[in-house]
Coordinates of C-alpha atoms in Angstrom, one line a residue:
M30 CA 58.1 -17.9 123.7
A31 CA 56.3 -14.9 125.5
N32 CA 57.5 -11.4 125.2
A33 CA 59.5 -10.2 128.3
P34 CA 57.9 -7.3 130.3
K35 CA 59.7 -4.0 130.0
L36 CA 61.4 -2.3 133.0
L37 CA 59.5 0.7 134.3
P38 CA 61.0 3.7 136.0
G39 CA 60.9 3.2 139.6
D40 CA 61.0 -0.5 139.5
S41 CA 62.9 -1.9 142.4
L42 CA 65.6 -4.6 142.0
R43 CA 63.1 -7.1 143.3
V44 CA 60.6 -6.1 140.7
G45 CA 63.1 -5.6 137.8
Y46 CA 65.2 -8.7 138.2
P47 CA 62.5 -11.2 137.1
K48 CA 61.9 -9.0 134.0
I49 CA 65.6 -8.9 133.2
N50 CA 65.9 -12.7 133.6
H51 CA 62.8 -13.2 131.4
G52 CA 64.4 -11.1 128.7
I53 CA 67.7 -13.0 129.0
D54 CA 65.8 -16.3 128.7
N55 CA 64.0 -15.0 125.6
A56 CA 67.3 -13.9 124.1
N57 CA 68.9 -17.3 124.8
E58 CA 65.9 -19.1 123.4
A59 CA 66.1 -16.9 120.3
L60 CA 69.8 -17.6 120.0
N61 CA 69.3 -21.3 120.3
R62 CA 66.6 -21.2 117.7
S63 CA 68.8 -19.2 115.4
L64 CA 71.6 -21.7 115.8
T65 CA 69.2 -24.6 115.3
A66 CA 67.9 -22.9 112.2
E67 CA 71.4 -22.2 110.9
S68 CA 72.3 -25.8 111.6
N69 CA 69.1 -27.0 109.8
S70 CA 69.9 -24.6 107.0
K71 CA 73.4 -26.0 106.6
G72 CA 72.0 -29.5 106.9
A73 CA 69.5 -28.7 104.2
M74 CA 72.3 -27.1 102.1
N75 CA 74.4 -30.2 102.6
I76 CA 71.5 -32.4 101.6
A77 CA 71.0 -30.3 98.6
N78 CA 74.6 -30.3 97.8
D79 CA 74.7 -34.0 98.3
A80 CA 71.7 -34.4 96.0
V81 CA 73.5 -32.3 93.4
I82 CA 76.6 -34.4 93.8
V83 CA 74.5 -37.6 93.6
A84 CA 72.7 -36.3 90.5
N85 CA 76.0 -35.3 88.9
N86 CA 77.4 -38.6 89.8
A87 CA 74.4 -40.3 88.3
I88 CA 74.8 -38.3 85.1
L89 CA 78.4 -39.1 84.9
E90 CA 77.6 -42.8 85.6
S91 CA 74.9 -42.8 83.0
S92 CA 77.1 -41.0 80.5
S93 CA 79.8 -43.4 81.2
V94 CA 77.5 -46.4 80.7
Q95 CA 76.1 -44.8 77.5
E96 CA 79.6 -44.1 76.3
Q97 CA 80.6 -47.7 76.9
L98 CA 77.5 -48.9 75.2
N99 CA 78.1 -46.5 72.3
Q100 CA 81.7 -47.7 72.1
I101 CA 80.8 -51.3 72.2
V102 CA 77.6 -51.3 70.0
I103 CA 77.9 -48.3 67.9
E104 CA 81.1 -46.4 68.0
G105 CA 83.6 -49.0 69.1
D106 CA 85.0 -49.4 72.6
S107 CA 88.4 -48.0 73.3
S108 CA 89.2 -50.7 75.7
V109 CA 91.8 -53.3 74.8
E110 CA 89.3 -56.0 74.5
S111 CA 87.0 -53.9 72.4
A112 CA 89.8 -52.8 70.2
Q113 CA 90.8 -56.4 69.7
A114 CA 87.2 -57.3 68.9
R115 CA 87.3 -55.0 65.9
I116 CA 90.0 -57.0 64.3
D117 CA 88.9 -60.1 62.4
A118 CA 90.8 -63.4 62.0
E119 CA 92.4 -62.2 58.8
G120 CA 93.8 -59.1 60.5
V121 CA 91.4 -56.6 59.0
T122 CA 90.6 -53.8 61.4
Y123 CA 87.1 -52.3 61.2
P124 CA 86.3 -48.8 62.4
T125 CA 83.5 -50.1 64.7
L126 CA 82.5 -53.4 66.1
K127 CA 79.2 -53.1 64.4
E128 CA 80.8 -52.9 61.0
R129 CA 82.8 -56.0 61.7
I130 CA 79.7 -57.8 62.9
D131 CA 77.9 -56.7 59.7
A132 CA 80.8 -57.8 57.6
E133 CA 80.9 -61.2 59.3
Q134 CA 77.1 -61.6 58.7
S135 CA 77.6 -60.7 55.0
K136 CA 80.4 -63.3 54.8
I137 CA 78.2 -65.9 56.3
K138 CA 75.4 -65.1 53.9
S139 CA 77.8 -65.1 51.0
L140 CA 79.2 -68.4 52.1
Y141 CA 75.7 -69.8 52.3
N142 CA 74.9 -68.5 48.9
K143 CA 78.1 -69.8 47.4
N144 CA 77.2 -73.2 48.9
K145 CA 74.0 -72.9 46.9
G146 CA 75.9 -71.5 43.9
I147 CA 74.7 -67.9 44.3
I148 CA 76.9 -64.8 43.9
S149 CA 75.4 -61.3 44.4
L150 CA 76.8 -58.3 42.6
L151 CA 76.4 -56.5 46.0
D152 CA 79.2 -58.8 47.4
Y153 CA 81.5 -56.7 45.1
E154 CA 79.9 -53.3 45.7
K155 CA 83.2 -52.0 47.2
Y156 CA 84.6 -51.9 43.6
K157 CA 82.0 -49.5 42.3
V158 CA 83.2 -46.1 41.3
A159 CA 81.3 -42.8 41.6
I160 CA 80.7 -41.1 38.2
A161 CA 78.6 -38.2 37.1
E162 CA 75.6 -40.5 36.2
G163 CA 75.7 -42.5 39.4
F164 CA 78.1 -45.5 40.0
D165 CA 80.2 -47.4 37.6
W166 CA 79.9 -51.1 38.5
T167 CA 82.2 -52.4 35.8
K168 CA 84.9 -53.6 38.2
S169 CA 82.2 -55.2 40.4
F170 CA 81.0 -57.3 37.4
E171 CA 84.5 -58.3 36.5
E172 CA 85.3 -59.5 40.0
A173 CA 82.0 -61.3 40.2
F174 CA 82.6 -63.2 37.0
K175 CA 86.1 -64.1 38.1
N176 CA 84.5 -66.0 41.0
M177 CA 81.7 -67.6 38.9
K178 CA 81.9 -71.4 38.5
E179 CA 79.9 -73.9 36.6
G180 CA 76.3 -73.9 37.8
Y181 CA 76.6 -70.6 39.6
T182 CA 74.0 -67.8 39.5
L183 CA 74.9 -64.1 39.6
T184 CA 72.1 -61.9 41.0
L185 CA 71.9 -58.2 40.2
P186 CA 70.4 -55.5 42.4
S187 CA 67.4 -53.4 41.4
G188 CA 68.0 -49.8 40.2
E189 CA 70.4 -48.1 37.8
V190 CA 73.7 -49.8 37.1
Y191 CA 76.3 -48.2 34.8
I192 CA 79.1 -50.2 33.1
N193 CA 81.9 -49.4 30.7
P194 CA 83.7 -52.7 30.0
E195 CA 86.9 -52.7 27.9
S196 CA 86.3 -56.4 27.3
P197 CA 83.1 -58.4 27.5
F198 CA 81.9 -60.2 30.6
L199 CA 82.5 -63.9 29.8
I200 CA 79.6 -66.4 30.1
D201 CA 80.9 -69.9 30.6
H202 CA 79.2 -73.3 31.0
D203 CA 76.0 -73.3 33.0
Y204 CA 76.2 -69.6 34.1
H205 CA 73.0 -67.8 35.1
V206 CA 72.6 -64.1 35.4
I207 CA 69.4 -62.8 37.0
G208 CA 68.3 -59.3 37.5
A209 CA 65.7 -58.1 40.0
G210 CA 62.1 -59.0 39.4
K211 CA 60.0 -57.3 36.7
R212 CA 63.1 -56.1 35.0
A213 CA 63.8 -53.7 37.8
T214 CA 67.6 -53.9 37.1
K215 CA 68.6 -51.4 34.5
I216 CA 72.1 -51.7 33.0
N217 CA 73.3 -48.6 31.2
V218 CA 76.2 -49.3 28.8
L219 CA 78.5 -46.3 28.6
G220 CA 81.1 -47.8 26.2
D221 CA 80.9 -49.2 22.6
K222 CA 82.0 -52.7 23.4
T223 CA 80.1 -56.1 23.7
V224 CA 78.7 -56.6 27.2
F225 CA 78.1 -60.4 27.4
Q226 CA 80.1 -62.9 25.4
T227 CA 80.4 -66.7 25.4
A228 CA 83.7 -67.7 26.9
K229 CA 86.5 -69.0 24.5
K230 CA 84.1 -68.5 21.6
A231 CA 86.9 -68.9 19.0
T232 CA 88.1 -72.3 20.2
S233 CA 85.2 -74.1 21.9
R234 CA 81.5 -74.0 22.7
T235 CA 79.5 -72.9 25.7
Y236 CA 76.5 -74.8 27.0
Y237 CA 73.6 -74.2 29.3
F238 CA 73.4 -70.6 30.4
S239 CA 70.6 -68.1 30.9
I240 CA 70.2 -64.3 31.3
E241 CA 67.0 -62.9 32.5
H242 CA 65.0 -60.1 34.1
M243 CA 66.8 -56.9 33.3
Q244 CA 66.8 -53.8 31.0
I245 CA 70.0 -53.0 29.0
V246 CA 70.3 -49.6 27.4
A247 CA 73.2 -49.6 24.9
N248 CA 75.4 -46.6 24.3
K249 CA 74.1 -44.6 21.3
N250 CA 77.5 -45.2 19.5
I251 CA 77.9 -48.9 20.3
S252 CA 79.5 -50.7 17.3
Q253 CA 79.6 -54.2 18.6
P254 CA 76.8 -56.6 19.6
V255 CA 75.4 -56.4 23.1
F256 CA 75.2 -60.2 23.3
D257 CA 77.8 -62.1 21.4
L258 CA 76.8 -65.8 22.0
T259 CA 79.0 -67.3 19.4
G260 CA 79.2 -71.1 19.7
G261 CA 76.6 -71.2 22.4
S262 CA 73.9 -73.9 22.7
Y263 CA 71.2 -74.7 25.2
F264 CA 70.8 -71.1 26.3
T265 CA 67.9 -68.9 27.3
I266 CA 67.5 -65.1 27.2
S267 CA 64.3 -64.2 29.0
Q268 CA 62.4 -61.1 30.1
I269 CA 65.0 -58.7 28.7
I270 CA 64.5 -55.2 27.3
L271 CA 67.3 -54.4 25.0
T272 CA 67.3 -50.8 23.7
G273 CA 69.6 -49.4 21.0
N274 CA 69.6 -46.2 19.0
E275 CA 66.8 -46.4 16.4
G276 CA 67.6 -44.4 13.3
A277 CA 71.4 -44.4 13.8
E278 CA 73.4 -44.8 10.6
Q279 CA 76.1 -47.1 12.2
F280 CA 75.1 -49.3 15.0
G281 CA 75.9 -52.7 16.5
N282 CA 73.6 -55.8 16.5
G283 CA 71.5 -56.6 19.5
I284 CA 72.0 -60.4 19.9
I285 CA 74.1 -62.6 17.7
F286 CA 74.8 -66.4 17.9
P287 CA 77.0 -67.6 15.0
K288 CA 78.4 -71.1 15.1
G289 CA 82.0 -70.1 15.5
M290 CA 84.2 -73.1 15.7
G291 CA 81.4 -75.4 16.5
Y292 CA 79.5 -77.5 13.9
F293 CA 76.3 -77.1 15.8
N294 CA 74.7 -74.1 17.4
G295 CA 71.2 -74.8 18.8
Y296 CA 68.5 -75.3 21.4
I297 CA 68.2 -71.5 21.8
E298 CA 65.3 -69.8 23.4
L299 CA 64.4 -66.1 23.4
D300 CA 61.4 -65.7 25.7
H301 CA 59.7 -62.3 25.9
V302 CA 62.8 -60.4 24.7
Y303 CA 62.2 -56.8 23.5
V304 CA 64.9 -55.6 21.0
Q305 CA 64.7 -52.2 19.4
G306 CA 67.0 -49.9 17.6
F307 CA 70.0 -52.0 16.4
N308 CA 71.5 -52.9 13.0
Y309 CA 70.1 -56.5 13.2
G310 CA 67.8 -57.2 16.2
V311 CA 68.8 -60.8 16.2
W312 CA 71.4 -62.4 13.8
G313 CA 72.4 -66.0 14.0
E314 CA 73.1 -69.5 12.7
G315 CA 70.9 -71.8 14.6
N316 CA 69.1 -75.1 15.0
N317 CA 66.1 -75.7 17.2
V318 CA 65.5 -72.0 17.9
T319 CA 62.4 -70.8 19.7
I320 CA 61.4 -67.1 19.8
K321 CA 58.2 -66.3 21.5
G322 CA 56.7 -63.1 22.9
G323 CA 58.3 -59.7 22.9
F324 CA 59.1 -57.5 19.9
Y325 CA 61.9 -56.9 17.4
N326 CA 61.2 -53.4 16.1
G327 CA 62.9 -50.4 14.6
N328 CA 66.1 -52.1 13.4
K329 CA 68.1 -50.9 10.4
Q330 CA 68.2 -54.3 8.7
Y331 CA 66.0 -57.1 10.0
G332 CA 64.3 -57.7 13.3
I333 CA 65.3 -61.4 13.1
Y334 CA 67.7 -62.9 10.6
I335 CA 68.8 -66.5 10.9
T336 CA 70.6 -68.5 8.2
P337 CA 71.1 -71.4 8.1
A338 CA 68.0 -71.9 10.1
N339 CA 66.7 -75.3 10.9
V340 CA 63.7 -76.1 13.1
I341 CA 62.8 -72.5 13.9
N342 CA 59.6 -71.6 15.8
I343 CA 58.7 -67.9 15.9
T344 CA 55.3 -67.1 17.5
S345 CA 53.5 -64.2 19.2
I346 CA 56.0 -61.5 18.5
E347 CA 55.9 -58.1 16.9
A348 CA 58.3 -57.2 14.0
S349 CA 57.6 -53.6 13.0
R350 CA 59.4 -50.7 11.5
N351 CA 62.4 -52.7 10.5
K352 CA 63.8 -51.0 7.5
K353 CA 64.7 -54.0 5.4
G354 CA 62.3 -56.6 6.7
G355 CA 60.8 -58.2 9.8
I356 CA 62.0 -61.8 9.7
F357 CA 64.4 -63.6 7.3
L358 CA 64.9 -67.3 7.6
D359 CA 66.6 -69.8 5.2
G360 CA 66.6 -73.4 6.1
N361 CA 64.3 -76.4 6.9
G362 CA 61.4 -76.7 9.3
L363 CA 60.4 -73.1 9.7
F364 CA 57.2 -72.3 11.7
I365 CA 56.1 -68.7 11.9
D366 CA 52.6 -68.0 13.3
S367 CA 50.4 -65.5 15.2
N368 CA 52.8 -62.5 14.8
W369 CA 52.2 -58.8 14.2
Y370 CA 53.8 -57.0 11.3
E371 CA 53.2 -53.3 11.1
Y372 CA 53.9 -51.8 7.7
N373 CA 56.5 -49.0 7.8
G374 CA 54.5 -46.2 6.2
N375 CA 57.3 -43.8 6.7
R376 CA 59.8 -45.7 4.6
V377 CA 61.9 -43.6 2.2
N378 CA 61.4 -44.6 -1.4
E379 CA 64.5 -45.9 -3.2
V380 CA 66.0 -46.8 0.2
Y381 CA 63.8 -49.5 1.8
S382 CA 60.5 -51.2 1.1
P383 CA 60.2 -53.9 3.8
N384 CA 58.9 -57.3 3.4
N385 CA 57.7 -58.7 6.7
V386 CA 58.7 -62.4 6.3
E387 CA 61.3 -63.6 3.8
I388 CA 61.9 -67.3 3.0
P389 CA 64.1 -68.2 0.0
I390 CA 62.9 -70.9 -2.2
T391 CA 65.7 -73.2 -1.1
S392 CA 63.9 -73.5 2.3
R393 CA 61.8 -76.6 3.0
N394 CA 58.9 -77.5 5.3
V395 CA 57.7 -73.9 5.8
H396 CA 54.7 -72.7 7.6
V397 CA 53.8 -69.0 7.7
G398 CA 50.4 -68.8 9.4
V399 CA 48.1 -66.2 10.8
A400 CA 49.6 -62.8 10.6
Q401 CA 47.9 -59.5 11.8
R402 CA 48.8 -56.2 10.2
H403 CA 48.3 -52.6 10.8
D404 CA 48.1 -51.7 7.2
Y405 CA 47.1 -54.0 4.3
S406 CA 48.8 -52.0 1.6
N407 CA 52.2 -53.0 0.3
V408 CA 52.7 -55.2 3.4
G409 CA 54.0 -58.4 1.9
I410 CA 54.2 -62.1 3.0
V411 CA 57.2 -64.2 2.3
H412 CA 58.8 -62.1 -0.5
G413 CA 55.5 -61.0 -1.8
Q414 CA 53.6 -57.7 -1.5
Q415 CA 50.3 -59.0 -3.0
E416 CA 48.0 -61.8 -2.3
D417 CA 47.8 -62.5 -6.0
V418 CA 51.0 -64.4 -5.8
G419 CA 48.8 -67.1 -4.2
Y420 CA 48.9 -66.3 -0.5
D421 CA 46.1 -64.9 1.6
Y422 CA 47.1 -62.0 3.9
N423 CA 46.0 -63.8 7.0
S424 CA 47.2 -67.3 6.1
G425 CA 50.5 -67.1 4.3
I426 CA 52.2 -70.2 3.0
G427 CA 52.3 -73.6 4.5
N428 CA 48.9 -73.6 6.1
A429 CA 46.3 -76.4 5.6
H430 CA 45.4 -75.1 2.2
N431 CA 48.8 -74.5 0.8
S432 CA 51.9 -76.7 1.4
S433 CA 54.2 -74.9 -0.9
Y434 CA 57.9 -74.8 0.0
G435 CA 59.1 -71.3 -0.5
L436 CA 59.6 -68.2 -2.6
I437 CA 62.4 -66.0 -4.0
A438 CA 62.3 -62.3 -3.4
N439 CA 59.8 -60.1 -5.1
G440 CA 62.7 -58.0 -6.3
N441 CA 64.2 -56.5 -3.1
F442 CA 64.6 -53.6 -5.5
D443 CA 64.7 -51.0 -2.7
S444 CA 67.9 -52.3 -1.1
L445 CA 71.2 -52.3 -3.0
D446 CA 74.4 -54.1 -2.2
K447 CA 77.9 -52.6 -2.2
D448 CA 78.0 -52.8 -6.0
G449 CA 74.8 -50.9 -6.5
I450 CA 72.9 -54.1 -7.5
P451 CA 69.6 -55.1 -5.8
N452 CA 70.3 -57.6 -3.1
G453 CA 70.0 -61.2 -4.3
W454 CA 70.3 -60.3 -8.0
R455 CA 73.2 -60.5 -10.5
L456 CA 74.1 -58.3 -13.4
V457 CA 76.1 -59.2 -16.5
G458 CA 77.0 -56.3 -18.8
T459 CA 76.8 -52.6 -18.1
P460 CA 73.3 -51.4 -18.3
N461 CA 72.0 -48.5 -16.3
I462 CA 69.7 -49.2 -13.3
S463 CA 67.2 -46.8 -11.8
Y464 CA 64.0 -47.0 -9.8
V465 CA 60.5 -47.0 -10.9
P466 CA 58.5 -45.1 -8.2
D467 CA 55.9 -47.3 -6.5
K468 CA 53.1 -44.9 -7.6
T469 CA 53.8 -45.7 -11.3
T470 CA 54.0 -49.5 -10.9
P471 CA 50.9 -51.7 -11.0
S472 CA 48.4 -51.0 -8.3
G473 CA 49.5 -52.2 -4.8
Y474 CA 53.1 -52.9 -5.7
G475 CA 56.1 -51.2 -4.3
N476 CA 59.1 -49.7 -6.2
G477 CA 60.0 -51.4 -9.5
L478 CA 63.3 -51.4 -11.3
S479 CA 64.2 -50.0 -14.7
I480 CA 67.1 -51.5 -16.6
T481 CA 68.4 -49.6 -19.7
S482 CA 70.7 -51.2 -22.2
T483 CA 72.7 -49.2 -24.7
S484 CA 74.6 -52.0 -26.4
G485 CA 75.1 -55.7 -26.4
S486 CA 72.9 -58.2 -24.6
P487 CA 73.1 -57.5 -20.8
K488 CA 71.5 -59.9 -18.4
F489 CA 69.9 -59.4 -15.0
F490 CA 68.8 -62.4 -13.0
Q491 CA 68.4 -64.1 -9.6
S492 CA 69.3 -67.7 -8.9
I493 CA 66.6 -70.1 -7.6
F494 CA 69.0 -73.1 -7.4
T495 CA 72.7 -73.1 -8.0
N496 CA 73.5 -76.7 -6.9
N497 CA 72.5 -79.8 -8.8
N498 CA 72.3 -81.8 -5.5
D499 CA 69.6 -79.4 -4.3
I500 CA 67.9 -79.5 -7.7
K501 CA 67.7 -83.4 -7.7
K502 CA 65.6 -83.2 -4.5
Y503 CA 62.9 -81.5 -6.4
K504 CA 62.8 -83.5 -9.6
G505 CA 59.3 -83.3 -11.0
K506 CA 58.4 -80.3 -9.0
K507 CA 57.1 -77.3 -10.9
I508 CA 58.4 -73.8 -10.4
T509 CA 55.9 -71.0 -11.0
S510 CA 57.0 -67.4 -11.5
H511 CA 55.0 -64.2 -11.8
M512 CA 56.3 -60.8 -12.9
Y513 CA 55.1 -57.5 -14.2
V514 CA 57.0 -56.2 -17.2
R515 CA 57.0 -53.0 -19.2
V516 CA 59.3 -52.6 -22.2
T517 CA 60.4 -49.8 -24.5
A518 CA 62.8 -50.1 -27.4
S519 CA 64.2 -47.7 -29.9
N520 CA 64.7 -50.3 -32.6
P521 CA 61.8 -52.7 -33.4
S522 CA 64.2 -55.3 -34.7
D523 CA 65.4 -55.8 -31.1
Y524 CA 62.0 -56.8 -29.8
Q525 CA 62.5 -60.5 -30.6
N526 CA 65.7 -60.6 -28.5
I527 CA 64.2 -59.0 -25.4
R528 CA 63.6 -62.1 -23.3
F529 CA 62.7 -62.9 -19.7
G530 CA 61.6 -66.0 -17.9
I531 CA 63.2 -69.1 -16.2
T532 CA 66.5 -70.5 -17.4
K533 CA 68.1 -73.8 -16.6
D534 CA 71.5 -73.4 -18.3
P535 CA 74.7 -73.0 -16.3
L536 CA 76.1 -69.6 -15.9
T537 CA 78.8 -68.5 -18.3
S538 CA 81.2 -65.9 -16.9
G539 CA 78.8 -65.2 -14.2
G540 CA 75.9 -64.6 -16.7
L541 CA 73.2 -66.5 -18.4
S542 CA 74.0 -68.4 -21.6
F543 CA 72.5 -66.7 -24.7
G544 CA 69.0 -67.9 -25.6
S545 CA 68.7 -70.0 -22.5
F546 CA 65.4 -68.8 -21.2
L547 CA 62.7 -71.4 -21.0
N548 CA 59.2 -70.3 -21.8
A549 CA 60.7 -66.9 -22.7
Q550 CA 58.2 -64.3 -23.5
Q551 CA 58.2 -61.6 -26.1
V552 CA 56.8 -58.4 -24.7
T553 CA 54.1 -55.9 -25.4
I554 CA 55.8 -52.5 -25.8
G555 CA 55.0 -49.6 -23.5
K556 CA 52.5 -51.1 -21.0
W557 CA 52.6 -53.2 -17.9
I558 CA 51.8 -56.8 -18.6
K559 CA 51.7 -59.6 -16.0
Y560 CA 53.3 -62.8 -17.1
T561 CA 53.2 -66.2 -15.5
F562 CA 55.9 -68.8 -16.2
K563 CA 55.9 -72.5 -15.2
Y564 CA 58.8 -74.9 -15.4
T565 CA 59.0 -78.6 -14.3
I566 CA 62.3 -79.5 -12.8
V567 CA 64.0 -82.3 -14.7
G568 CA 66.8 -83.0 -12.1
D569 CA 69.8 -82.7 -14.4
E570 CA 70.0 -78.9 -14.3
N571 CA 73.1 -77.2 -13.1
Q572 CA 71.4 -74.0 -12.2
I573 CA 67.9 -72.6 -12.3
N574 CA 67.5 -68.9 -12.5
I575 CA 64.8 -66.3 -13.2
G576 CA 65.8 -63.2 -15.1
Y577 CA 65.9 -60.9 -18.1
Q578 CA 68.0 -60.5 -21.3
L579 CA 68.0 -57.1 -23.0
Q580 CA 69.2 -56.2 -26.5
N581 CA 71.0 -53.1 -27.7
S582 CA 69.0 -50.0 -27.1
C583 CA 66.0 -50.8 -24.9
T584 CA 64.6 -50.4 -21.4
I585 CA 62.8 -53.0 -19.4
D586 CA 60.8 -52.1 -16.2
I587 CA 60.0 -54.9 -13.8
A588 CA 58.0 -55.2 -10.6
G589 CA 56.3 -57.8 -8.5
V590 CA 58.8 -60.6 -9.3
T591 CA 58.0 -63.8 -7.4
A592 CA 58.8 -67.5 -7.8
I593 CA 57.3 -70.4 -5.9
L594 CA 58.2 -74.1 -5.8
G595 CA 54.8 -75.6 -6.5
E596 CA 51.5 -74.8 -8.3
L597 CA 49.1 -71.9 -7.6
N598 CA 45.4 -72.3 -8.1
L599 CA 42.2 -70.9 -6.9
A600 CA 41.8 -73.4 -4.0
N601 CA 45.0 -72.0 -2.5
H602 CA 43.6 -68.5 -2.4
E603 CA 41.4 -67.8 0.6
K604 CA 40.4 -64.3 -0.3
V605 CA 36.6 -64.0 -0.7
V606 CA 35.6 -63.6 -4.3
T607 CA 32.9 -61.0 -4.6
S608 CA 30.8 -59.5 -7.4
A609 CA 33.3 -56.6 -7.4
G610 CA 36.0 -58.9 -8.6
G611 CA 39.3 -57.8 -7.2
D612 CA 42.9 -59.0 -7.5
I613 CA 41.7 -62.6 -7.8
W614 CA 40.7 -61.8 -11.4
T615 CA 44.2 -60.6 -12.4
Q616 CA 45.9 -64.0 -11.8
E617 CA 45.8 -67.4 -13.4
F618 CA 43.5 -69.8 -11.6
K619 CA 42.0 -73.3 -12.0
I620 CA 38.5 -74.5 -12.2
G621 CA 37.8 -78.2 -12.6
G622 CA 41.5 -78.8 -13.0
R623 CA 41.6 -76.5 -16.1
R624 CA 43.8 -73.4 -16.3
H625 CA 42.2 -70.0 -16.7
G626 CA 44.6 -67.3 -17.7
F627 CA 44.7 -63.9 -19.3
G628 CA 46.4 -62.4 -22.3
T629 CA 46.2 -60.5 -25.5
T630 CA 46.7 -63.5 -27.8
A631 CA 46.4 -67.2 -27.7
P632 CA 49.5 -68.8 -26.0
T633 CA 52.5 -69.4 -28.1
S634 CA 54.5 -71.4 -25.6
G635 CA 54.1 -73.5 -22.5
D636 CA 52.3 -76.8 -21.8
W637 CA 48.5 -76.6 -22.2
R638 CA 45.7 -79.1 -22.0
V639 CA 42.3 -79.5 -23.7
G640 CA 39.8 -77.2 -21.9
D641 CA 42.3 -74.6 -20.8
I642 CA 41.1 -71.1 -21.4
V643 CA 42.8 -67.7 -21.9
Y644 CA 40.6 -64.6 -21.6
N645 CA 41.2 -61.6 -23.9
T646 CA 42.3 -58.6 -21.8
I647 CA 41.8 -56.2 -24.7
P648 CA 38.4 -57.2 -26.2
A649 CA 37.3 -55.2 -29.2
S650 CA 34.4 -55.0 -31.6
G651 CA 34.5 -58.0 -34.0
G652 CA 36.9 -59.8 -31.7
S653 CA 36.4 -62.6 -29.2
I654 CA 36.2 -63.0 -25.4
G655 CA 39.1 -65.4 -25.4
W656 CA 40.7 -68.6 -26.6
V657 CA 40.2 -72.2 -25.7
C658 CA 42.7 -75.1 -26.1
I659 CA 41.2 -77.9 -28.2
A660 CA 44.3 -80.1 -28.4
T661 CA 46.9 -80.7 -25.7
G662 CA 50.4 -79.7 -26.5
T663 CA 53.2 -77.1 -26.4
P664 CA 51.5 -74.7 -26.8
G665 CA 48.6 -76.8 -27.9
T666 CA 45.9 -75.9 -30.5
W667 CA 43.7 -72.9 -29.8
R668 CA 40.5 -71.5 -31.1
T669 CA 38.6 -68.3 -30.3
F670 CA 35.3 -68.4 -28.4
G671 CA 32.7 -65.8 -27.5
A672 CA 32.5 -63.7 -30.6
I673 CA 31.9 -60.0 -30.0
S674 CA 29.5 -58.4 -32.3
S675 CA 30.5 -55.4 -34.4
T676 CA 27.3 -53.5 -33.6

């Protein structure tokens, strides 16, 4: 569009008309263009508005779809169908469809597991209760055990689980409880009650069950056993860490398995079980018991205590820091080998002096084999603290070189019963009893015992056999006893009536009959003397005891008391004999079948053979090296040999 020419003054109509029309045309064209532009602008605006509307509609549509998806998949649809979908066949309404789907999947898995006999504690997680420490799963355990059936397995989750049961969780026939691998399940016991107990223990027996792969931490004040498996047979406890409260004055036992109402309790296996800090680590009455791997440490009484114990196998364990002793077994067929016994160097004198393995003489078919120790002083093997009772530190009894049956205690003088008498011993009369500190007893021995009489003839003894039926089994067997004795007396006339040794007479009023000691020794006043007694079982004895009889005003100190069913000789002792001598030279031994003993005089009692020798322990100028038996008898005929010159 060209610009219209302007009118000039003087233009005629003929000249001005075309200019006016040109201007009008331009104005019309401009108007048209303006209208077109306006129309285009409105169209553009409409398009833009339409686009906004479409976009908003798209957003709304998208939001609606997302909302529906959220409702259906995540939050639950508010439609009638979706609302109905959140209700299961049993009428339970779930907040969301997803939760119902998850629950159904869990049910399917649970049904699958139940078909396989598996119940998970997580199936009962809804019963757990929040507490300060975490969650209390007691109710979950109770509900789970209610649904357990014969042959079922209960699996436990990993992590910390707290329980506070008012009554034990009952283990019935063929139950299996399994924690997460590598003992990742940790059960913390908040109460003082038993945790696992065999069902109906008082009236019946429970067979075939196992518990494995978990840690159990007992409450520091627990007063009952963690595992009460009374009447249980054919059971296994495996890969369990059981922690108590080491050092506590009053505390429950770790694992117990008494017979209960059953006549038999057996086929029991403890496999890599670690028990620490209880009264007894394990206490039971069992047959065919296998204990292998793990440790039984820091318990107030014994790490393992089983009596009666028949066919027992204990290998590759540690039994350390138990205040009274590591292992106590009394029975038949006892095999103990390749174990570690660490001496408790922190024991309190006059409280405990632990023996590592204790086997009463009534036990039969015993093997105590290789044993490693942290400290070779005052350690003890089978009621003995010294190898001079005939047992090598690393071999013990029952190995290829020594098939002896058993021993009585070497005093147990550091542990008193409720009447103030050393455990295993009996007292007739009213003498005073006190301790002889271990630093004043013969070298290497623990605490001794001092018995002081003020009047009468009190007796102090321990029974080896108390039943003639048991005695008959060992007719012809020899009992050998060792003891260290030190005596003081205020009246020399009483010396002859101070006696000690082995007695076969029956007990009278709970005591030994007067003068009943066999091979009774008269004593050397004021010094420690080691005595050895031997007695061959006749078979008609009512009881056989070892003990002491005092007289009026006197005191007898005793230490290192042992007794063995069988003979001791040099061949049984595997300690290397060196030029330095050593303890081997303080005990009787045999060479060429002849006895070699020690003393201050020729023997005045006992059975001796030609060629037996007794060495003089107090040689002096003009005296002799010792005495030799030239005629067999009781005590035989003796002559001095090896004259000692006076210059």
